[in-house]
Coordinates of N, CA and C and ligand atoms in Angstrom, one line a residue:
M16 N -2.3 12.8 -5.7 CA -1.2 12.4 -6.6 C -1.8 12.0 -8.1
D17 N -1.3 12.3 -9.1 CA -1.9 11.9 -10.3 C -1.6 10.4 -10.6
T18 N -2.7 10.0 -11.6 CA -2.6 8.6 -11.9 C -1.4 7.9 -12.4
L19 N -0.7 8.7 -13.3 CA 0.7 8.0 -13.9 C 1.7 8.1 -12.7
F20 N 1.5 8.9 -11.7 CA 2.7 8.9 -10.8 C 2.4 7.5 -9.9
H21 N 1.0 7.4 -9.5 CA 0.7 6.1 -8.9 C 1.3 4.9 -9.4
F22 N 1.0 4.9 -10.8 CA 1.6 3.7 -11.7 C 3.3 3.6 -11.5
L23 N 3.7 4.7 -11.7 CA 5.3 4.8 -11.8 C 5.8 4.5 -10.3
F24 N 5.4 5.2 -9.2 CA 6.1 5.0 -8.1 C 5.8 3.6 -7.5
T25 N 4.5 3.0 -7.7 CA 4.2 1.8 -7.3 C 5.1 0.8 -7.7
L26 N 5.4 0.9 -9.2 CA 6.3 0.0 -9.9 C 7.6 0.0 -9.4
I27 N 8.2 1.2 -9.2 CA 9.4 1.2 -8.6 C 9.6 0.8 -7.3
A28 N 8.5 1.0 -6.3 CA 8.6 0.4 -5.0 C 8.6 -1.0 -4.8
L29 N 7.8 -1.5 -5.8 CA 7.7 -3.1 -5.9 C 8.9 -3.7 -6.5
Y30 N 9.7 -3.0 -7.4 CA 10.7 -3.5 -7.6 C 11.9 -3.4 -6.7
A31 N 11.9 -2.1 -5.9 CA 12.8 -1.9 -4.9 C 12.5 -3.0 -3.6
A32 N 11.4 -3.6 -3.5 CA 11.2 -4.7 -2.6 C 11.3 -5.9 -3.2
R33 N 11.9 -6.2 -4.3 CA 12.3 -7.4 -4.9 C 11.1 -8.4 -5.2
V34 N 10.2 -7.7 -5.4 CA 8.8 -8.4 -5.8 C 8.9 -9.3 -7.0
H35 N 9.8 -9.0 -7.7 CA 10.1 -9.3 -9.3 C 11.2 -10.8 -9.1
I36 N 11.9 -10.6 -8.1 CA 12.7 -11.8 -8.0 C 12.1 -13.1 -7.6
N37 N 11.1 -13.1 -6.4 CA 10.7 -14.2 -6.3 C 9.2 -14.6 -7.2
H38 N 8.9 -13.6 -7.9 CA 7.8 -13.7 -8.6 C 7.9 -13.4 -10.1
H39 N 7.0 -13.3 -11.2 CA 7.5 -13.0 -12.3 C 7.4 -11.5 -12.5
H40 N 8.2 -10.9 -13.6 CA 8.3 -9.5 -13.6 C 7.0 -9.0 -14.0
L41 N 6.0 -9.7 -14.2 CA 4.6 -9.2 -14.6 C 4.0 -8.7 -13.2
A42 N 4.4 -9.4 -11.8 CA 3.6 -9.1 -10.7 C 3.9 -7.5 -10.5
P43 N 5.1 -6.9 -10.6 CA 5.3 -5.5 -10.3 C 4.3 -4.7 -11.1
F44 N 4.3 -5.0 -12.4 CA 3.6 -4.2 -13.4 C 2.1 -4.4 -13.2
A45 N 1.7 -5.6 -12.8 CA 0.2 -6.0 -12.7 C -0.2 -4.9 -11.4
F46 N 0.5 -4.9 -10.5 CA 0.0 -4.4 -9.1 C 0.3 -2.9 -9.3
A47 N 1.1 -2.3 -10.0 CA 1.3 -1.0 -10.3 C 0.0 -0.4 -11.1
F48 N -0.4 -1.2 -12.0 CA -1.6 -1.1 -12.7 C -2.8 -1.0 -11.7
I49 N -2.8 -2.0 -10.9 CA -4.1 -2.1 -9.9 C -4.0 -0.8 -9.0
A50 N -2.7 -0.5 -8.6 CA -2.8 0.7 -7.8 C -3.4 2.1 -8.6
T51 N -3.5 2.0 -9.8 CA -4.1 3.3 -10.2 C -5.6 3.0 -10.3
L52 N -6.2 1.9 -10.0 CA -7.7 1.7 -10.3 C -8.6 2.6 -9.4
P53 N -8.2 3.1 -8.2 CA -9.1 3.9 -7.5 C -9.4 5.1 -8.2
D54 N -8.4 5.5 -9.1 CA -8.7 6.8 -9.9 C -9.7 6.7 -11.0
M55 N -10.5 5.5 -11.1 CA -11.6 5.2 -12.1 C -12.7 6.1 -11.6
D56 N -12.6 6.4 -10.3 CA -13.9 7.2 -9.9 C -13.8 8.6 -10.4
H57 N -12.6 8.9 -11.1 CA -12.5 10.4 -11.9 C -13.6 10.3 -13.2
F58 N -14.0 9.1 -13.5 CA -14.6 9.0 -14.8 C -16.1 8.5 -14.6
F59 N -16.8 8.3 -15.6 CA -18.3 7.6 -15.5 C -19.1 8.2 -14.9
G60 N -19.1 9.6 -14.4 CA -20.1 10.2 -13.6 C -20.2 9.9 -12.1
M61 N -18.9 9.2 -11.6 CA -18.8 8.8 -10.1 C -18.1 9.9 -9.5
V62 N -18.0 9.9 -8.1 CA -17.5 11.0 -7.3 C -16.1 10.9 -7.2
P63 N -15.3 11.7 -7.7 CA -13.7 11.7 -7.5 C -13.3 11.5 -6.2
R64 N -12.3 10.8 -6.0 CA -11.6 10.7 -4.6 C -12.7 10.2 -3.5
C65 N -13.6 9.5 -4.1 CA -14.9 9.3 -3.0 C -15.3 7.7 -3.2
T66 N -15.8 7.4 -4.5 CA -16.4 6.1 -4.9 C -15.4 5.1 -4.6
F67 N -14.1 5.2 -5.0 CA -13.2 4.1 -5.0 C -12.0 4.5 -4.1
H68 N -12.0 5.5 -3.4 CA -11.1 6.0 -2.4 C -11.4 5.9 -1.1
N69 N -12.6 5.3 -0.8 CA -12.9 5.3 0.9 C -12.4 3.9 1.3
V70 N -12.5 4.0 2.7 CA -11.9 3.1 3.5 C -12.2 1.6 3.2
F71 N -13.6 1.4 2.6 CA -14.1 0.1 2.4 C -13.5 -0.3 1.2
V72 N -13.4 0.4 0.1 CA -12.5 -0.5 -1.0 C -11.0 -0.3 -0.8
T73 N -10.4 0.6 -0.2 CA -9.1 0.6 -0.1 C -8.4 -0.4 1.1
V74 N -9.3 -0.5 2.1 CA -8.6 -1.3 3.3 C -9.4 -2.3 3.7
L75 N -10.8 -2.1 4.0 CA -11.6 -3.1 4.5 C -11.9 -4.3 3.6
I76 N -12.1 -4.0 2.3 CA -12.2 -5.3 1.5 C -11.0 -6.0 1.1
P77 N -9.8 -5.4 0.8 CA -8.6 -6.0 0.9 C -8.3 -6.9 2.1
L78 N -8.4 -6.3 3.3 CA -8.2 -7.0 4.7 C -9.2 -8.3 4.8
L79 N -10.3 -8.2 4.3 CA -11.3 -9.2 4.4 C -10.8 -10.5 3.3
L80 N -10.3 -9.9 2.2 CA -9.8 -11.0 1.1 C -8.6 -11.4 1.6
I81 N -7.7 -10.9 2.3 CA -6.6 -11.5 3.0 C -7.0 -12.6 4.0
L82 N -7.9 -12.2 4.7 CA -8.4 -13.2 5.8 C -9.1 -14.5 5.2
L83 N -9.8 -14.2 3.9 CA -10.3 -15.4 3.3 C -9.4 -16.2 2.6
A84 N -8.2 -15.5 2.1 CA -7.3 -16.2 1.5 C -6.5 -17.3 2.2
F85 N -6.2 -16.5 3.6 CA -5.6 -17.3 4.6 C -6.3 -18.5 5.2
K86 N -7.7 -18.2 5.2 CA -8.6 -19.3 5.6 C -8.9 -20.4 4.5
F87 N -8.8 -20.1 3.3 CA -9.3 -21.1 2.3 C -8.3 -21.5 1.3
E88 N -7.0 -20.9 1.3 CA -6.2 -21.4 0.2 C -5.1 -22.3 1.1
R89 N -5.4 -23.5 0.9 CA -4.7 -24.5 1.8 C -3.4 -25.0 1.1
Y90 N -3.4 -25.0 -0.2 CA -2.2 -25.5 -1.0 C -1.7 -24.3 -1.9
G91 N -0.7 -23.8 -1.7 CA 0.1 -22.7 -2.4 C -0.1 -21.4 -1.9
T92 N 0.5 -20.5 -2.4 CA 0.4 -19.1 -1.6 C 0.0 -17.8 -2.5
F93 N -0.2 -18.2 -3.7 CA -0.7 -17.3 -4.7 C -1.6 -16.1 -4.2
W94 N -2.8 -16.5 -3.8 CA -3.9 -15.5 -3.3 C -3.5 -14.9 -2.0
K95 N -2.8 -15.5 -1.1 CA -2.3 -15.1 0.0 C -1.4 -13.7 -0.4
K96 N -0.4 -14.1 -1.0 CA 0.6 -13.0 -1.5 C -0.1 -12.0 -2.1
S97 N -1.0 -12.3 -3.3 CA -1.9 -11.2 -4.0 C -2.6 -10.4 -3.2
M98 N -3.4 -10.8 -2.0 CA -4.3 -10.0 -1.6 C -3.5 -9.0 -0.6
I99 N -2.4 -9.5 -0.2 CA -1.7 -8.6 0.7 C -1.0 -7.6 -0.2
L100 N -0.5 -7.8 -1.3 CA -0.1 -6.7 -2.2 C -1.2 -5.7 -2.6
L101 N -2.3 -6.3 -2.8 CA -3.5 -5.5 -2.9 C -3.7 -4.6 -1.7
L102 N -3.8 -4.9 -0.6 CA -4.0 -4.2 0.6 C -2.8 -2.9 0.5
L103 N -1.6 -3.5 0.2 CA -0.4 -2.3 0.3 C -0.7 -1.4 -0.7
V104 N -0.8 -1.7 -2.0 CA -1.0 -0.7 -3.2 C -2.3 0.2 -3.1
L105 N -3.4 -0.5 -2.6 CA -4.5 0.4 -2.5 C -4.4 1.6 -1.3
T106 N -3.9 0.8 -0.2 CA -3.7 1.8 0.9 C -2.6 2.8 0.7
G107 N -1.6 2.3 0.0 CA -0.8 3.4 -0.4 C -1.1 4.5 -1.1
H108 N -2.1 4.1 -2.2 CA -2.7 5.1 -3.1 C -3.3 6.1 -2.3
V109 N -4.4 5.8 -1.4 CA -5.2 6.8 -0.8 C -4.4 7.7 0.2
V110 N -3.2 7.0 0.8 CA -2.4 7.9 1.6 C -1.6 9.0 0.8
L111 N -1.1 8.5 -0.5 CA -0.6 9.6 -1.2 C -1.7 10.7 -1.5
D112 N -2.9 10.4 -1.8 CA -3.9 11.2 -2.1 C -4.4 12.1 -0.9
F113 N -4.1 11.8 0.3 CA -4.6 12.5 1.3 C -3.6 13.9 1.4
F114 N -2.4 13.6 0.9 CA -1.4 14.7 1.0 C -1.2 15.6 -0.3
T115 N -2.0 15.1 -1.3 CA -1.8 15.7 -2.6 C -3.2 16.1 -3.3
G116 N -3.2 17.1 -4.0 CA -4.4 17.4 -4.9 C -5.7 17.6 -3.9
N117 N -6.8 17.1 -4.4 CA -8.1 17.4 -3.8 C -8.3 16.5 -2.5
S118 N -9.4 16.8 -1.6 CA -9.9 16.1 -0.7 C -10.3 14.6 -1.1
V119 N -10.0 13.9 0.1 CA -10.5 12.4 -0.1 C -11.5 12.3 0.8
M120 N -12.7 11.7 0.3 CA -13.8 11.4 1.3 C -13.9 9.9 1.8
F121 N -12.9 9.7 2.9 CA -12.4 8.4 3.3 C -13.4 7.5 3.8
I122 N -14.4 8.1 4.4 CA -15.5 7.1 5.2 C -16.8 7.2 4.3
Y123 N -16.7 7.9 3.1 CA -18.0 7.7 2.2 C -18.3 6.1 2.0
P124 N -19.6 5.9 2.0 CA -20.9 6.8 1.8 C -21.3 7.0 3.4
V125 N -20.5 6.5 4.5 CA -21.2 6.7 5.8 C -21.2 8.0 6.2
N126 N -20.0 8.8 5.7 CA -20.1 10.3 6.1 C -19.3 10.8 4.8
E127 N -19.5 12.1 4.4 CA -18.9 12.9 3.4 C -17.9 13.8 3.8
Q128 N -17.5 13.5 5.0 CA -16.3 14.3 5.6 C -15.2 14.1 4.6
A129 N -14.4 15.3 4.5 CA -13.1 15.2 3.5 C -12.0 15.2 4.3
I130 N -11.1 14.4 3.9 CA -9.6 14.4 4.6 C -8.6 15.1 3.5
N131 N -8.0 16.0 4.1 CA -7.0 17.0 3.2 C -5.8 17.2 4.1
L132 N -4.6 16.6 4.0 CA -3.5 16.8 4.9 C -2.5 17.6 4.1
Q133 N -2.7 18.4 3.2 CA -1.9 19.2 2.5 C -1.3 20.5 3.3
G134 N -2.0 20.8 4.5 CA -1.3 21.7 5.4 C 0.0 21.3 6.2
F135 N 0.1 20.0 5.8 CA 1.3 19.3 6.4 C 2.6 19.8 5.8
A136 N 3.1 20.9 6.1 CA 4.3 21.4 5.4 C 5.2 22.4 6.6
Y137 N 6.4 22.6 6.1 CA 7.2 23.3 6.9 C 7.9 24.2 6.1
W138 N 8.0 25.3 6.1 CA 8.7 26.4 5.1 C 9.7 27.4 6.1
V139 N 10.7 27.8 5.7 CA 11.5 28.7 6.2 C 11.5 30.0 5.1
T140 N 11.4 31.2 5.9 CA 11.2 32.5 5.2 C 12.5 33.1 5.3
I141 N 13.1 33.4 4.3 CA 14.5 34.2 4.2 C 14.4 35.4 3.3
D142 N 14.6 36.6 3.9 CA 14.5 37.7 3.0 C 13.1 37.8 2.3
G143 N 11.9 37.4 2.8 CA 10.7 37.6 2.4 C 10.4 36.4 1.4
R144 N 11.3 35.4 1.0 CA 10.9 34.4 0.3 C 10.9 33.2 1.0
Q145 N 10.0 32.2 0.6 CA 9.8 30.9 1.3 C 10.4 30.0 0.6
Y146 N 11.1 29.0 1.5 CA 11.8 27.8 1.0 C 11.4 26.7 1.7
P147 N 10.9 25.5 0.8 CA 10.3 24.3 1.5 C 11.4 23.5 2.3
V148 N 11.1 22.9 3.5 CA 11.9 22.1 4.1 C 11.3 20.8 4.2
V149 N 9.8 20.6 4.5 CA 9.0 19.4 4.5 C 7.8 19.9 3.6
S150 N 7.5 19.4 2.4 CA 6.3 19.5 1.8 C 5.2 18.4 1.8
P151 N 4.0 18.6 1.7 CA 3.0 17.5 1.8 C 3.3 16.5 0.9
D152 N 3.7 16.9 -0.3 CA 4.1 15.6 -1.2 C 5.2 14.6 -0.7
S153 N 6.1 15.3 0.1 CA 7.3 14.5 0.6 C 6.8 13.7 1.8
V154 N 6.0 14.2 2.7 CA 5.4 13.4 3.7 C 4.5 12.3 3.2
G155 N 3.7 12.5 2.2 CA 2.8 11.4 1.5 C 3.7 10.2 1.0
I156 N 4.9 10.6 0.4 CA 5.6 9.6 -0.3 C 6.3 8.9 0.8
L157 N 6.7 9.5 2.0 CA 7.5 9.0 2.9 C 6.7 7.9 3.8
I158 N 5.3 8.3 3.9 CA 4.4 7.3 4.5 C 4.1 6.0 3.6
Y159 N 4.1 6.4 2.3 CA 3.7 5.4 1.2 C 4.9 4.3 1.2
C160 N 6.2 5.0 1.3 CA 7.4 3.8 1.2 C 7.2 3.1 2.4
F161 N 6.8 3.5 3.5 CA 6.6 2.5 4.8 C 5.7 1.5 4.5
I162 N 4.6 2.0 4.0 CA 3.5 1.1 3.6 C 3.9 0.0 2.6
L163 N 4.7 0.4 1.6 CA 4.9 -0.5 0.4 C 6.3 -1.3 0.9
A164 N 6.9 -0.9 1.8 CA 8.2 -1.7 2.4 C 7.4 -3.0 2.8
G165 N 6.3 -3.3 3.0 CA 5.6 -4.4 3.6 C 5.8 -5.4 2.5
A166 N 5.9 -5.0 1.2 CA 6.1 -6.0 0.1 C 7.3 -6.7 0.3
F167 N 8.5 -6.1 1.0 CA 9.7 -6.9 1.1 C 9.7 -8.0 2.0
F168 N 8.7 -7.9 2.9 CA 8.4 -9.2 3.9 C 7.4 -10.1 3.5
L169 N 6.8 -9.8 2.3 CA 5.8 -10.7 1.9 C 6.0 -12.1 1.9
D170 N 7.2 -12.6 1.2 CA 7.5 -14.1 1.1 C 7.7 -14.7 2.4
E171 N 8.6 -14.0 3.3 CA 8.8 -14.6 4.6 C 7.5 -14.8 5.4
L172 N 6.6 -13.7 5.4 CA 5.3 -13.8 5.8 C 4.4 -15.1 5.6
V173 N 4.2 -15.1 4.4 CA 3.3 -16.2 3.9 C 4.0 -17.6 3.9
D174 N 5.4 -17.7 3.7 CA 5.9 -18.8 3.7 C 5.9 -19.4 5.2
I175 N 6.1 -18.6 6.1 CA 6.1 -19.0 7.6 C 4.6 -19.6 7.7
Q176 N 3.6 -19.0 7.3 CA 2.3 -19.5 7.4 C 2.2 -20.7 6.8
D177 N 2.5 -21.0 5.5 CA 2.6 -22.2 4.7 C 3.4 -23.2 5.1
R178 N 4.4 -23.0 5.7 CA 5.1 -24.0 6.6 C 4.5 -24.7 7.8
T179 N 4.1 -23.7 8.5 CA 3.6 -24.0 9.9 C 1.9 -24.3 9.8
H180 N 1.4 -24.0 8.8 CA -0.2 -24.2 8.8 C -1.1 -23.6 9.9
R181 N -0.2 -22.6 10.5 CA -0.9 -21.7 11.6 C -1.7 -20.5 11.0
G182 N -2.2 -19.8 11.8 CA -2.9 -18.6 11.3 C -2.2 -17.3 11.1
L183 N -2.7 -16.3 10.6 CA -2.0 -15.0 10.0 C -1.2 -14.4 11.3
G184 N -2.0 -14.4 12.5 CA -1.5 -13.7 13.7 C -0.1 -14.5 13.9
Y185 N -0.1 -15.9 14.0 CA 1.1 -16.5 14.3 C 2.1 -16.2 13.3
A186 N 1.9 -16.1 12.2 CA 3.0 -15.9 11.2 C 3.4 -14.5 11.2
M187 N 2.7 -13.5 11.6 CA 3.2 -12.0 11.9 C 4.1 -12.0 13.1
S188 N 3.8 -12.8 14.2 CA 4.6 -12.7 15.3 C 5.9 -13.4 15.1
R189 N 6.0 -14.5 14.2 CA 7.2 -15.1 13.9 C 8.1 -14.3 13.0
L190 N 7.2 -13.4 12.2 CA 8.0 -12.5 11.3 C 8.6 -11.6 12.0
V191 N 8.0 -11.0 13.0 CA 8.5 -10.0 14.0 C 9.8 -10.4 14.6
E192 N 9.8 -11.5 15.1 CA 10.9 -12.5 15.8 C 12.1 -12.3 14.7
Q193 N 11.9 -12.8 13.4 CA 12.8 -12.9 12.4 C 13.5 -11.6 12.2
V194 N 12.7 -10.6 11.9 CA 13.2 -9.2 11.7 C 14.0 -8.8 12.9
K195 N 13.6 -9.1 14.2 CA 14.4 -8.6 15.3 C 15.8 -9.5 15.2
S196 N 15.9 -10.5 14.9 CA 17.2 -11.5 14.6 C 18.0 -11.0 13.7
W197 N 17.3 -10.6 12.5 CA 18.0 -9.8 11.4 C 18.9 -8.7 11.9
L198 N 18.0 -7.6 12.7 CA 18.6 -6.5 13.2 C 19.8 -6.7 14.2
R199 N 19.7 -7.9 14.9 CA 20.8 -8.0 15.9 C 21.9 -8.6 15.3
E200 N 21.8 -9.1 14.1 CA 23.1 -9.8 13.3 C 24.1 -8.7 13.0
P201 N 25.5 -9.1 13.2 CA 26.4 -7.9 13.0 C 26.6 -7.6 11.6
Ligands
LIG6 ZN1 -6.4 8.8 -6.4

């Protein structure tokens, strides 16, 4: 997906997840901008969809930052929430790119194998003409929406951890119980 789309769609998704209500309006804009940063590897002689699109930059480093924030941020929740949003927007970026445009070298520099899921499409042919039912773009956007929906539960997750001073795993299990009780409500 193109860089402007990453900005616009992340902005819309974060507003839809109510990130602006519990935080400043600056938060959705800041993280929509951060969502575009992997595309910096299109410039300065770097390898496009490779240098900043790999699993280390988009998944493992944000996960490490989340663990560090949960371990060391004793008072307040700013870094915990920010690092979770960082993981969501960067993972969302690379998932969208799997389904659109050129291939992504996801495990670079370990391996230069390229991932491209653009064949993920379903068309019907009527009178020799093809009509799309499912396109790679829409599948990518669907998965992206599921990932960014995590932002909707951000405050509940971090506030549970902040209240109980227990680990991230405990907060996630409590959140799952909370979501189950919401679903049972009439
Ligand atoms: Zn990209």
